[in-house]
Short mmCIF file of C-alpha atoms and ligand atoms in Angstrom, two decimals:
data_model
loop_
_atom_site.label_atom_id
_atom_site.label_comp_id
_atom_site.label_asym_id
_atom_site.label_seq_id
_atom_site.Cartn_x
_atom_site.Cartn_y
_atom_site.Cartn_z
CA VAL A 1 74.68 2.43 212.11
CA CYS A 2 70.80 1.10 212.35
CA PHE A 3 68.33 1.78 214.97
CA LEU A 4 67.61 -0.88 217.20
CA ARG A 5 64.82 -0.89 220.08
CA CYS A 6 66.17 -1.16 223.33
CA PHE A 7 65.99 -4.72 224.92
CA TYR A 8 65.19 -6.26 227.77
CA LEU A 9 66.97 -9.21 229.05
CA LEU A 10 65.01 -11.58 231.01
CA VAL A 11 66.98 -13.98 233.21
CA PRO A 12 64.58 -16.53 235.05
CA PHE A 13 66.91 -19.39 235.57
CA ASN A 14 69.32 -18.81 232.82
CA VAL A 15 66.96 -18.81 230.16
CA VAL A 16 67.67 -15.60 228.18
CA VAL A 17 64.63 -13.94 226.29
CA LEU A 18 65.84 -10.83 224.46
CA THR A 19 63.11 -8.50 223.27
CA TYR A 20 62.39 -5.22 222.50
CA THR A 21 60.91 -2.41 224.13
CA PRO A 22 59.45 0.67 222.14
CA ARG A 23 62.20 2.77 223.54
CA VAL A 24 64.62 3.72 220.98
CA PHE A 25 68.40 4.39 221.42
CA GLN A 26 71.12 4.42 218.81
CA VAL A 27 73.33 1.18 219.13
CA SER A 28 74.89 -0.91 215.88
CA LYS A 29 73.90 -4.09 214.68
CA LYS A 30 77.58 -5.32 215.11
CA ASP A 31 77.60 -3.98 218.77
CA PHE A 32 74.17 -5.30 219.39
CA ASP A 33 75.23 -8.69 218.66
CA GLY A 34 78.79 -8.82 219.80
CA PHE A 35 77.09 -7.61 223.31
CA LYS A 36 74.48 -10.46 223.18
CA LYS A 37 77.23 -12.98 222.68
CA LEU A 38 79.01 -11.69 225.60
CA PHE A 39 76.33 -11.59 227.82
CA HIS A 40 75.22 -15.33 226.92
CA ARG A 41 78.94 -16.50 227.87
CA PHE A 42 78.65 -14.51 231.02
CA LEU A 43 75.41 -16.29 231.87
CA GLN A 44 76.55 -19.83 231.09
CA VAL A 45 80.34 -19.43 233.36
CA LYS A 46 80.05 -21.15 236.09
CA GLY A 47 82.57 -20.93 238.81
CA PRO A 48 86.23 -20.04 238.33
CA SER A 49 87.65 -20.12 234.62
CA VAL A 50 90.97 -22.06 236.01
CA ASP A 51 91.35 -25.39 238.25
CA TRP A 52 94.35 -24.52 240.26
CA PRO A 53 96.33 -27.83 240.21
CA LYS A 54 96.42 -27.89 236.37
CA ILE A 55 98.30 -24.62 236.39
CA HIS A 56 101.68 -25.44 235.49
CA ARG A 57 104.91 -23.25 235.00
CA PRO A 58 105.78 -22.74 231.26
CA PRO A 59 108.29 -24.99 229.73
CA GLU A 60 111.92 -23.32 229.29
CA ASP A 61 111.59 -22.77 225.95
CA SER A 62 108.21 -20.93 225.84
CA ILE A 63 109.50 -17.71 227.74
CA GLN A 64 112.81 -16.48 226.31
CA PRO A 65 114.81 -14.20 227.48
CA TYR A 66 115.40 -10.93 225.52
CA ASP A 67 118.87 -11.36 225.69
CA LYS A 68 118.90 -14.56 223.83
CA ILE A 69 116.82 -13.00 220.97
CA ALA A 70 118.85 -9.99 220.95
CA ALA A 71 122.04 -11.72 220.30
CA LEU A 72 121.27 -12.91 217.19
CA PRO A 73 122.55 -10.55 214.54
CA LEU A 74 120.05 -8.40 212.33
CA PRO A 75 119.75 -8.77 208.92
CA ASP A 76 120.39 -5.82 206.52
CA SER A 77 116.71 -6.25 205.18
CA LEU A 78 115.05 -4.77 208.09
CA ALA A 79 112.99 -2.69 205.71
CA ASP A 80 111.26 -5.58 204.73
CA SER A 81 110.48 -6.92 208.21
CA LEU A 82 109.35 -3.31 209.20
CA ASN A 83 106.83 -3.23 206.26
CA LYS A 84 104.97 -5.98 207.20
CA LEU A 85 104.38 -4.17 210.66
CA VAL A 86 101.69 -2.11 211.77
CA VAL A 87 101.73 -0.24 215.29
CA VAL A 88 98.29 -0.51 216.92
CA LYS A 89 98.01 1.48 220.35
CA LEU A 90 95.07 1.13 222.49
CA ASN A 91 93.83 4.77 222.99
CA GLY A 92 90.23 3.88 224.54
CA GLY A 93 91.07 5.47 228.13
CA LEU A 94 90.49 9.04 229.35
CA GLY A 95 92.52 11.16 231.53
CA THR A 96 90.42 10.78 234.43
CA SER A 97 92.70 9.11 236.87
CA MET A 98 95.17 12.25 236.17
CA GLY A 99 92.18 14.64 236.66
CA CYS A 100 92.10 15.59 233.03
CA LYS A 101 89.36 15.41 230.66
CA GLY A 102 89.34 13.64 227.42
CA PRO A 103 91.89 11.23 226.26
CA LYS A 104 94.32 10.31 228.21
CA SER A 105 96.72 10.33 225.42
CA LEU A 106 96.32 13.87 225.00
CA ILE A 107 98.02 14.75 228.10
CA SER A 108 101.44 16.48 228.03
CA VAL A 109 104.11 13.85 229.19
CA ARG A 110 107.46 15.39 228.18
CA ASN A 111 108.52 19.09 226.67
CA GLU A 112 104.79 19.51 225.97
CA ASN A 113 104.91 16.61 223.73
CA THR A 114 101.71 14.11 224.77
CA PHE A 115 101.65 10.35 224.57
CA LEU A 116 100.52 10.60 221.20
CA ASP A 117 103.21 12.83 219.94
CA LEU A 118 105.83 10.93 221.17
CA THR A 119 104.54 7.74 219.58
CA VAL A 120 104.03 9.59 216.20
CA GLN A 121 107.80 10.90 216.41
CA GLN A 122 108.77 7.51 217.36
CA ILE A 123 107.28 5.91 214.08
CA GLU A 124 108.30 8.86 211.83
CA HIS A 125 112.03 8.27 213.09
CA LEU A 126 111.80 4.47 212.00
CA ASN A 127 110.15 5.48 208.74
CA LYS A 128 112.54 7.91 207.80
CA LYS A 129 115.39 5.93 208.65
CA TYR A 130 114.93 2.56 207.12
CA ASN A 131 112.82 4.28 204.47
CA THR A 132 109.65 2.37 205.51
CA ASP A 133 106.05 2.88 205.65
CA VAL A 134 104.69 1.58 209.30
CA PRO A 135 101.48 2.88 209.57
CA LEU A 136 99.77 3.55 213.07
CA VAL A 137 96.41 2.90 214.10
CA LEU A 138 94.57 3.79 216.91
CA MET A 139 91.80 1.79 218.84
CA ASN A 140 89.76 4.79 220.20
CA SER A 141 86.61 4.22 222.35
CA PHE A 142 83.39 6.30 221.69
CA ASN A 143 84.67 8.02 224.99
CA THR A 144 88.32 9.37 222.95
CA ASP A 145 87.27 9.06 219.23
CA GLU A 146 86.10 12.68 218.17
CA ASP A 147 88.72 14.45 220.32
CA THR A 148 91.30 12.34 218.96
CA LYS A 149 90.56 12.80 215.73
CA LYS A 150 90.65 16.94 215.87
CA ILE A 151 94.26 16.41 216.91
CA LEU A 152 95.26 14.18 214.19
CA GLN A 153 95.07 16.90 211.37
CA LYS A 154 98.30 18.01 213.14
CA TYR A 155 100.30 15.06 212.01
CA THR A 156 99.26 15.56 207.89
CA HIS A 157 102.61 16.31 207.19
CA HIS A 158 104.35 13.59 209.41
CA ARG A 159 105.50 10.42 207.71
CA VAL A 160 103.27 8.25 209.34
CA LYS A 161 99.84 7.19 208.23
CA ILE A 162 97.50 7.05 210.75
CA HIS A 163 94.20 4.95 210.66
CA THR A 164 91.70 4.90 213.51
CA PHE A 165 88.92 2.63 214.43
CA ASN A 166 86.32 2.39 216.99
CA GLN A 167 86.01 -0.20 219.54
CA SER A 168 82.74 -1.46 220.61
CA ARG A 169 80.26 0.42 222.65
CA TYR A 170 78.27 -2.17 225.28
CA PRO A 171 75.52 -1.28 227.79
CA ARG A 172 76.60 -1.59 231.32
CA ILE A 173 73.87 -3.95 233.42
CA ASN A 174 72.31 -3.63 236.54
CA LYS A 175 74.10 -5.73 238.93
CA GLU A 176 70.98 -7.34 240.53
CA SER A 177 68.44 -7.27 237.70
CA LEU A 178 71.08 -7.63 235.07
CA LEU A 179 68.85 -5.40 232.88
CA PRO A 180 70.71 -2.93 230.71
CA VAL A 181 71.13 0.49 233.09
CA ALA A 182 70.01 2.42 229.61
CA THR A 183 66.45 0.87 230.00
CA ASP A 184 66.11 2.60 233.80
CA ILE A 185 67.23 5.54 232.61
CA GLY A 186 65.39 6.10 229.62
CA MET A 187 66.01 7.36 226.69
CA MET A 188 69.68 8.44 227.18
CA GLY A 189 71.72 7.03 224.47
CA GLU A 190 74.32 9.82 224.32
CA ASN A 191 74.39 9.28 228.22
CA ALA A 192 78.33 8.28 228.39
CA ASP A 193 77.32 6.39 232.27
CA VAL A 194 75.00 3.92 230.52
CA TRP A 195 77.81 2.88 228.19
CA TYR A 196 81.46 1.42 228.12
CA PRO A 197 83.89 0.43 226.14
CA PRO A 198 84.22 -3.39 226.77
CA GLY A 199 88.06 -3.76 227.39
CA HIS A 200 91.03 -4.04 224.87
CA GLY A 201 90.15 -7.56 224.17
CA ASP A 202 87.74 -6.23 221.95
CA ILE A 203 90.55 -5.25 219.62
CA TYR A 204 89.82 -8.41 217.70
CA ALA A 205 86.31 -7.93 216.72
CA SER A 206 86.25 -4.47 216.22
CA PHE A 207 89.49 -4.29 213.98
CA TYR A 208 88.08 -7.18 211.90
CA ASN A 209 84.52 -5.67 211.71
CA SER A 210 86.10 -2.18 210.75
CA GLY A 211 87.54 -3.95 207.68
CA LEU A 212 90.72 -2.26 208.51
CA LEU A 213 91.83 -5.59 209.36
CA ASP A 214 91.57 -6.77 205.74
CA GLN A 215 92.63 -3.73 204.06
CA LEU A 216 96.10 -3.54 205.96
CA ILE A 217 96.34 -7.48 205.03
CA THR A 218 95.66 -6.62 201.39
CA GLU A 219 98.44 -3.86 201.56
CA GLY A 220 101.03 -6.54 202.72
CA LYS A 221 100.89 -6.19 206.61
CA GLU A 222 101.54 -9.16 208.51
CA TYR A 223 102.05 -8.59 212.05
CA ILE A 224 100.57 -5.70 214.36
CA PHE A 225 102.49 -4.45 217.82
CA VAL A 226 99.86 -3.52 220.16
CA SER A 227 100.64 -1.60 223.43
CA ASN A 228 98.94 0.61 225.65
CA ILE A 229 99.56 4.10 224.25
CA ASP A 230 100.25 5.24 228.19
CA ASN A 231 103.28 2.86 228.20
CA LEU A 232 106.41 4.85 226.90
CA GLY A 233 108.40 1.98 226.97
CA ALA A 234 106.60 0.02 224.15
CA THR A 235 108.65 1.00 221.53
CA VAL A 236 109.09 -0.91 218.31
CA ASP A 237 111.59 -3.45 218.81
CA LEU A 238 113.90 -4.65 215.86
CA ASN A 239 114.89 -7.77 217.73
CA ILE A 240 111.85 -8.70 218.65
CA LEU A 241 110.10 -8.05 215.07
CA HIS A 242 113.09 -9.96 213.47
CA HIS A 243 112.64 -12.74 215.86
CA LEU A 244 108.73 -13.17 214.81
CA VAL A 245 109.28 -12.99 211.14
CA SER A 246 112.10 -15.49 210.64
CA GLN A 247 110.57 -18.27 212.32
CA PRO A 248 110.55 -21.33 210.02
CA ASN A 249 107.49 -22.08 208.08
CA GLY A 250 105.23 -24.93 210.07
CA LYS A 251 106.92 -23.10 213.14
CA ARG A 252 105.14 -19.58 212.61
CA CYS A 253 104.59 -17.74 215.81
CA GLU A 254 101.06 -16.08 215.75
CA PHE A 255 101.78 -14.19 219.10
CA ILE A 256 104.51 -12.93 221.22
CA MET A 257 103.83 -11.50 224.76
CA GLU A 258 106.57 -9.21 226.33
CA VAL A 259 106.50 -10.32 230.09
CA THR A 260 109.32 -8.98 232.38
CA ASP A 261 110.31 -10.11 235.70
CA LYS A 262 107.73 -9.09 238.78
CA THR A 263 108.74 -6.77 241.52
CA ARG A 264 106.72 -5.88 244.86
CA ALA A 265 104.98 -3.29 242.83
CA ASP A 266 103.46 -5.34 240.27
CA VAL A 267 102.05 -8.24 242.10
CA LYS A 268 98.60 -7.59 240.86
CA GLY A 269 99.65 -8.17 236.80
CA GLY A 270 98.33 -11.22 234.69
CA THR A 271 101.09 -13.59 234.68
CA LEU A 272 102.21 -16.39 232.11
CA ILE A 273 101.35 -20.12 232.91
CA GLN A 274 101.39 -23.59 231.11
CA TYR A 275 97.29 -25.16 231.12
CA ASP A 276 96.47 -27.76 228.66
CA ASN A 277 99.65 -27.82 227.24
CA LYS A 278 99.06 -24.25 226.03
CA LEU A 279 100.53 -20.76 227.30
CA ARG A 280 97.65 -19.03 228.76
CA LEU A 281 97.35 -15.47 230.58
CA LEU A 282 96.23 -15.69 234.32
CA GLU A 283 94.73 -12.59 235.48
CA ILE A 284 94.24 -12.14 239.11
CA ALA A 285 90.08 -12.13 238.61
CA GLN A 286 90.41 -15.41 237.66
CA VAL A 287 92.31 -16.34 240.73
CA PRO A 288 90.29 -18.38 243.75
CA LYS A 289 90.28 -16.32 246.82
CA ALA A 290 92.32 -19.14 248.39
CA HIS A 291 95.29 -18.72 245.89
CA VAL A 292 95.35 -15.14 245.45
CA ASP A 293 98.34 -14.49 248.24
CA GLU A 294 100.06 -17.68 246.24
CA PHE A 295 99.30 -15.46 242.81
CA LYS A 296 100.87 -12.40 244.21
CA SER A 297 103.86 -14.55 245.27
CA VAL A 298 107.11 -13.04 243.43
CA THR A 299 108.87 -16.64 243.88
CA LYS A 300 106.12 -18.67 242.12
CA PHE A 301 104.90 -16.43 239.37
CA LYS A 302 107.85 -14.57 238.61
CA ILE A 303 107.07 -12.67 235.53
CA PHE A 304 104.01 -10.57 234.32
CA ASN A 305 102.17 -9.51 231.24
CA THR A 306 103.58 -6.18 230.19
CA ASN A 307 100.74 -5.88 227.46
CA ASN A 308 103.26 -5.38 224.42
CA LEU A 309 102.04 -7.94 222.14
CA TRP A 310 102.94 -8.72 218.48
CA ILE A 311 100.11 -10.57 216.73
CA SER A 312 99.57 -11.96 213.74
CA LEU A 313 96.93 -10.35 211.32
CA GLY A 314 96.13 -13.61 209.35
CA ALA A 315 95.81 -15.44 212.33
CA ILE A 316 93.26 -12.89 214.15
CA LYS A 317 91.50 -12.82 210.71
CA ARG A 318 91.16 -16.55 210.85
CA LEU A 319 90.26 -16.88 214.45
CA GLN A 320 87.55 -14.42 214.23
CA GLU A 321 86.08 -15.90 211.35
CA GLN A 322 86.28 -19.30 212.94
CA ASN A 323 84.69 -17.93 215.95
CA ALA A 324 87.43 -19.00 217.98
CA MET A 325 88.96 -16.19 219.88
CA ASP A 326 88.67 -17.33 223.69
CA MET A 327 89.12 -14.59 226.17
CA GLU A 328 87.70 -15.25 229.82
CA ILE A 329 85.17 -12.54 230.91
CA ILE A 330 86.45 -10.13 233.12
CA VAL A 331 83.64 -8.81 235.29
CA ASN A 332 84.02 -5.11 236.51
CA PRO A 333 81.83 -3.80 238.89
CA LYS A 334 80.77 -0.09 239.11
CA THR A 335 78.91 2.39 240.96
CA LEU A 336 77.46 4.77 239.05
CA ASP A 337 77.19 8.82 240.03
CA GLY A 338 73.53 8.06 240.94
CA GLY A 339 74.70 4.75 243.41
CA GLN A 340 73.28 2.08 241.37
CA ASN A 341 75.38 -0.66 241.19
CA VAL A 342 76.56 -2.09 237.75
CA ILE A 343 78.43 -4.29 236.30
CA GLN A 344 80.55 -4.31 232.72
CA LEU A 345 81.49 -7.05 231.01
CA GLU A 346 85.27 -7.16 229.79
CA THR A 347 87.93 -8.71 228.10
CA ALA A 348 91.66 -8.40 227.67
CA VAL A 349 93.60 -8.37 224.59
CA GLY A 350 96.41 -11.06 226.17
CA ALA A 351 93.98 -13.51 227.45
CA ALA A 352 93.51 -14.57 223.42
CA ILE A 353 96.85 -16.06 223.59
CA LYS A 354 95.89 -19.63 224.12
CA SER A 355 93.87 -19.65 220.97
CA PHE A 356 96.76 -18.83 218.88
CA ASP A 357 99.77 -21.21 217.40
CA ASN A 358 102.97 -21.17 218.71
CA ALA A 359 102.82 -18.66 220.96
CA LEU A 360 105.34 -17.16 222.81
CA GLY A 361 106.76 -15.39 225.84
CA ILE A 362 109.46 -12.93 225.65
CA ASN A 363 111.17 -11.96 229.18
CA VAL A 364 112.07 -8.51 228.28
CA PRO A 365 114.02 -5.57 230.26
CA ARG A 366 112.34 -3.75 232.68
CA SER A 367 112.75 -0.56 230.62
CA ARG A 368 110.19 -1.60 228.05
CA PHE A 369 107.37 -0.97 230.68
CA LEU A 370 106.99 2.78 231.55
CA PRO A 371 103.64 3.08 232.07
CA VAL A 372 101.98 6.19 233.27
CA LYS A 373 99.20 5.94 235.25
CA THR A 374 99.39 8.37 238.04
CA VAL A 375 101.11 12.09 238.50
CA SER A 376 103.78 10.47 240.28
CA ASP A 377 104.43 8.35 237.39
CA LEU A 378 104.61 11.11 235.37
CA LEU A 379 106.82 13.31 237.49
CA LEU A 380 109.74 10.39 236.97
CA VAL A 381 108.91 10.68 232.95
CA MET A 382 109.31 14.67 233.10
CA SER A 383 112.33 14.56 235.51
CA ASN A 384 116.22 14.00 234.28
CA LEU A 385 116.31 10.45 235.30
CA TYR A 386 114.96 10.47 231.19
CA SER A 387 116.25 11.61 228.09
CA LEU A 388 114.20 11.90 225.05
CA GLU A 389 115.37 10.94 221.88
CA ALA A 390 113.21 10.45 218.30
CA GLY A 391 110.26 10.21 220.65
CA SER A 392 111.52 7.60 222.67
CA LEU A 393 112.37 8.05 226.73
CA THR A 394 115.59 6.04 227.98
CA MET A 395 116.97 6.10 231.52
CA SER A 396 119.83 8.61 231.83
CA GLN A 397 123.20 7.40 231.49
CA LYS A 398 123.94 9.36 234.61
CA ARG A 399 122.14 7.34 236.74
CA GLU A 400 124.12 4.64 239.13
CA PHE A 401 121.33 1.98 239.27
CA PRO A 402 118.82 0.64 236.49
CA THR A 403 115.85 0.95 238.87
CA THR A 404 113.48 3.81 239.15
CA PRO A 405 113.14 5.29 242.28
CA HIS A 406 109.70 4.89 244.09
CA VAL A 407 107.57 8.18 244.07
CA LYS A 408 104.13 8.49 245.91
CA LEU A 409 102.81 12.15 245.74
CA GLY A 410 99.80 12.63 248.03
CA SER A 411 96.29 13.90 247.59
CA SER A 412 97.03 17.65 246.67
CA PHE A 413 99.05 16.28 243.51
CA THR A 414 96.82 13.80 241.81
CA LYS A 415 95.44 16.19 239.40
CA VAL A 416 98.02 17.07 236.65
CA GLN A 417 97.04 20.95 236.75
CA GLU A 418 97.54 21.07 240.53
CA TYR A 419 100.75 19.61 240.48
CA GLN A 420 102.20 21.96 237.65
CA THR A 421 101.75 24.51 240.12
CA ARG A 422 103.03 22.75 242.93
CA PHE A 423 106.72 22.34 240.92
CA GLU A 424 108.42 25.56 239.69
CA SER A 425 110.89 23.03 238.04
CA ILE A 426 111.12 19.43 238.17
CA PRO A 427 113.82 18.67 240.55
CA ASP A 428 117.01 16.67 239.90
CA MET A 429 116.21 12.88 240.86
CA LEU A 430 119.37 11.23 239.33
CA GLU A 431 120.18 9.99 243.07
CA LEU A 432 116.79 9.70 244.38
CA ASP A 433 115.51 6.18 245.75
CA HIS A 434 112.26 7.17 247.45
CA LEU A 435 110.42 10.30 247.54
CA THR A 436 107.27 10.54 249.57
CA VAL A 437 104.94 14.07 249.51
CA SER A 438 102.02 14.69 251.56
CA GLY A 439 100.00 17.78 252.23
CA ASP A 440 100.52 21.31 251.00
CA VAL A 441 104.37 21.14 249.58
CA THR A 442 105.74 23.10 246.76
CA PHE A 443 109.00 22.86 245.17
CA GLY A 444 111.41 26.06 244.00
CA LYS A 445 113.48 26.00 241.22
CA GLN A 446 116.43 23.54 240.76
CA VAL A 447 115.62 21.57 243.80
CA SER A 448 117.71 18.27 244.17
CA LEU A 449 116.37 14.73 245.77
CA LYS A 450 118.77 12.41 246.73
CA GLY A 451 118.20 8.83 248.65
CA THR A 452 115.10 8.70 250.76
CA VAL A 453 113.30 11.92 251.32
CA ILE A 454 110.17 12.48 253.05
CA ILE A 455 107.93 15.60 253.41
CA ILE A 456 104.95 15.97 255.17
CA ALA A 457 103.02 18.89 255.65
CA ASN A 458 100.11 18.41 258.25
CA HIS A 459 96.88 19.59 257.75
CA GLY A 460 96.88 23.52 257.89
CA ASP A 461 100.45 23.34 257.35
CA ARG A 462 102.62 24.31 254.33
CA ILE A 463 106.20 23.48 253.00
CA ASP A 464 107.61 25.60 250.29
CA ILE A 465 110.95 23.89 249.44
CA PRO A 466 113.25 26.86 248.80
CA ALA A 467 115.17 27.12 245.37
CA GLY A 468 118.42 25.29 244.84
CA THR A 469 117.73 23.34 248.14
CA ILE A 470 119.44 20.06 248.21
CA LEU A 471 117.59 17.20 250.17
CA GLU A 472 119.57 13.99 250.96
CA ASN A 473 118.05 11.40 253.31
CA LYS A 474 115.84 14.02 254.86
CA ILE A 475 112.37 14.23 256.81
CA VAL A 476 110.74 17.65 256.25
CA SER A 477 107.95 17.99 258.53
CA GLY A 478 105.89 20.93 260.07
CA ASN A 479 105.37 24.40 258.60
CA LEU A 480 108.15 26.25 256.31
CA ARG A 481 106.20 29.09 254.37
CA ILE A 482 108.25 31.27 251.88
CA LEU A 483 106.75 34.84 251.73
CA ASP A 484 107.21 37.52 249.34
CA HIS A 485 108.21 41.06 251.01
C1 NAG B 501 83.22 6.56 216.38
O1 NAG B 501 82.90 7.00 217.68
C2 NAG B 501 82.05 8.30 217.37
C3 NAG B 501 81.83 8.66 219.09
O2 NAG B 501 80.53 7.47 219.18
C4 NAG B 501 81.20 8.30 216.44
O3 NAG B 501 80.98 9.87 216.41
C5 NAG B 501 81.86 7.99 215.15
O4 NAG B 501 81.15 8.17 214.14
C6 NAG B 501 82.58 6.79 215.38
N1 NAG B 501 83.07 5.94 214.33
C7 NAG B 501 82.68 5.14 213.57
C8 NAG B 501 83.62 4.83 212.10
O5 NAG B 501 81.84 4.63 213.71
#
């Protein structure tokens, strides 16, 4: 880490002058260079990054159904393939949206196991079963690195080698002046508000810069399986791995994106399109306003990106060294606590698909996309809808339909801690289709919810669902207090 002086960015008529003021804060040379490059590109970009009429449906064979790939027999030599694999989890995020402090990966999701515990258990299980050494790599951010590392000590005796690297730390910039906020606030280099981790697209540069990528290649690793750490469906899939490693030379597939069928709940997810004869990820942020409804339609764009990606390590190295990793910039507006409007420039890991050779989409079952973003998601994965085995969650055999219920918990449930006090035990949800809960509601032990259940306590009222209640296609409203006597 070197000390650089704080920089001013002056932007008259698109001429950027980078100079340094005497104020000093800590930023690494690599972060500074990375930010400079991204910022330059941001200034050069004019208008939307896609020309709508040039968008085509991907050719038949470029997005393959999972069943087709899974139909091929797996060889006996699976261990060889597994030994070429590295599991990478995106671990830069905080648990803020679920009312938790610290890294999201350290939130308990099932039987006191955190996202990270489940990940480690899954990989350990693989390594034991196949006698392999698949390592786990965590991409941390400056927000999560310290807390994560403290926890990692508890896995020293597990059969999983764990590596970490940091993603970059870039300065947020003022929306109007385009000056880094850091210069306005002054010498507050440690103030998290002035910095941000620039999206998971940063993985390529940070992984390469950390030296870990080279190290893993030297150790004989060839592919990474990347996913969000909060996607509990993102387990190592042996069929996809086998498909990846068994492509003939000359047709080596460098990138697989797992996509899945879009439902009304995922209309904002990025989709795969054919553009300039290559597969390309189209994110809603890139879509011209006039086409947003078209983008969201389930009929025209049928699939979306799960962010489960299989990528060749050698290809990442080559593209980094050729400076050829091409990702659209996502401009993310934010309002800081002080009311200041800022933007942060980000990229998405999947956007690089167009830079890789012989990229492929695989349309996977919905079960590989089980993200836990809200407390409502958490309720589902904690319930008897899922069973836990070797760190993996699978939908219970006892559920009659393959779909998960729609759960909407109101604002009294947003924080994990509050939520925990509201359920004496997690209700039986095997036959639930839809649950809406709003207001001051608590659940006693062994409640069973079936069909559509709506529970609404108006302001000032409270509803305690008594232990053992079975609610089937019911609306509960008003006031129902249960008092000790
Ligand atoms: C990663 O970030 C943390 C927090 O900013 C820092 O303490 C740590 O030294 C960084 N690690 C590396 C390898 O740069």
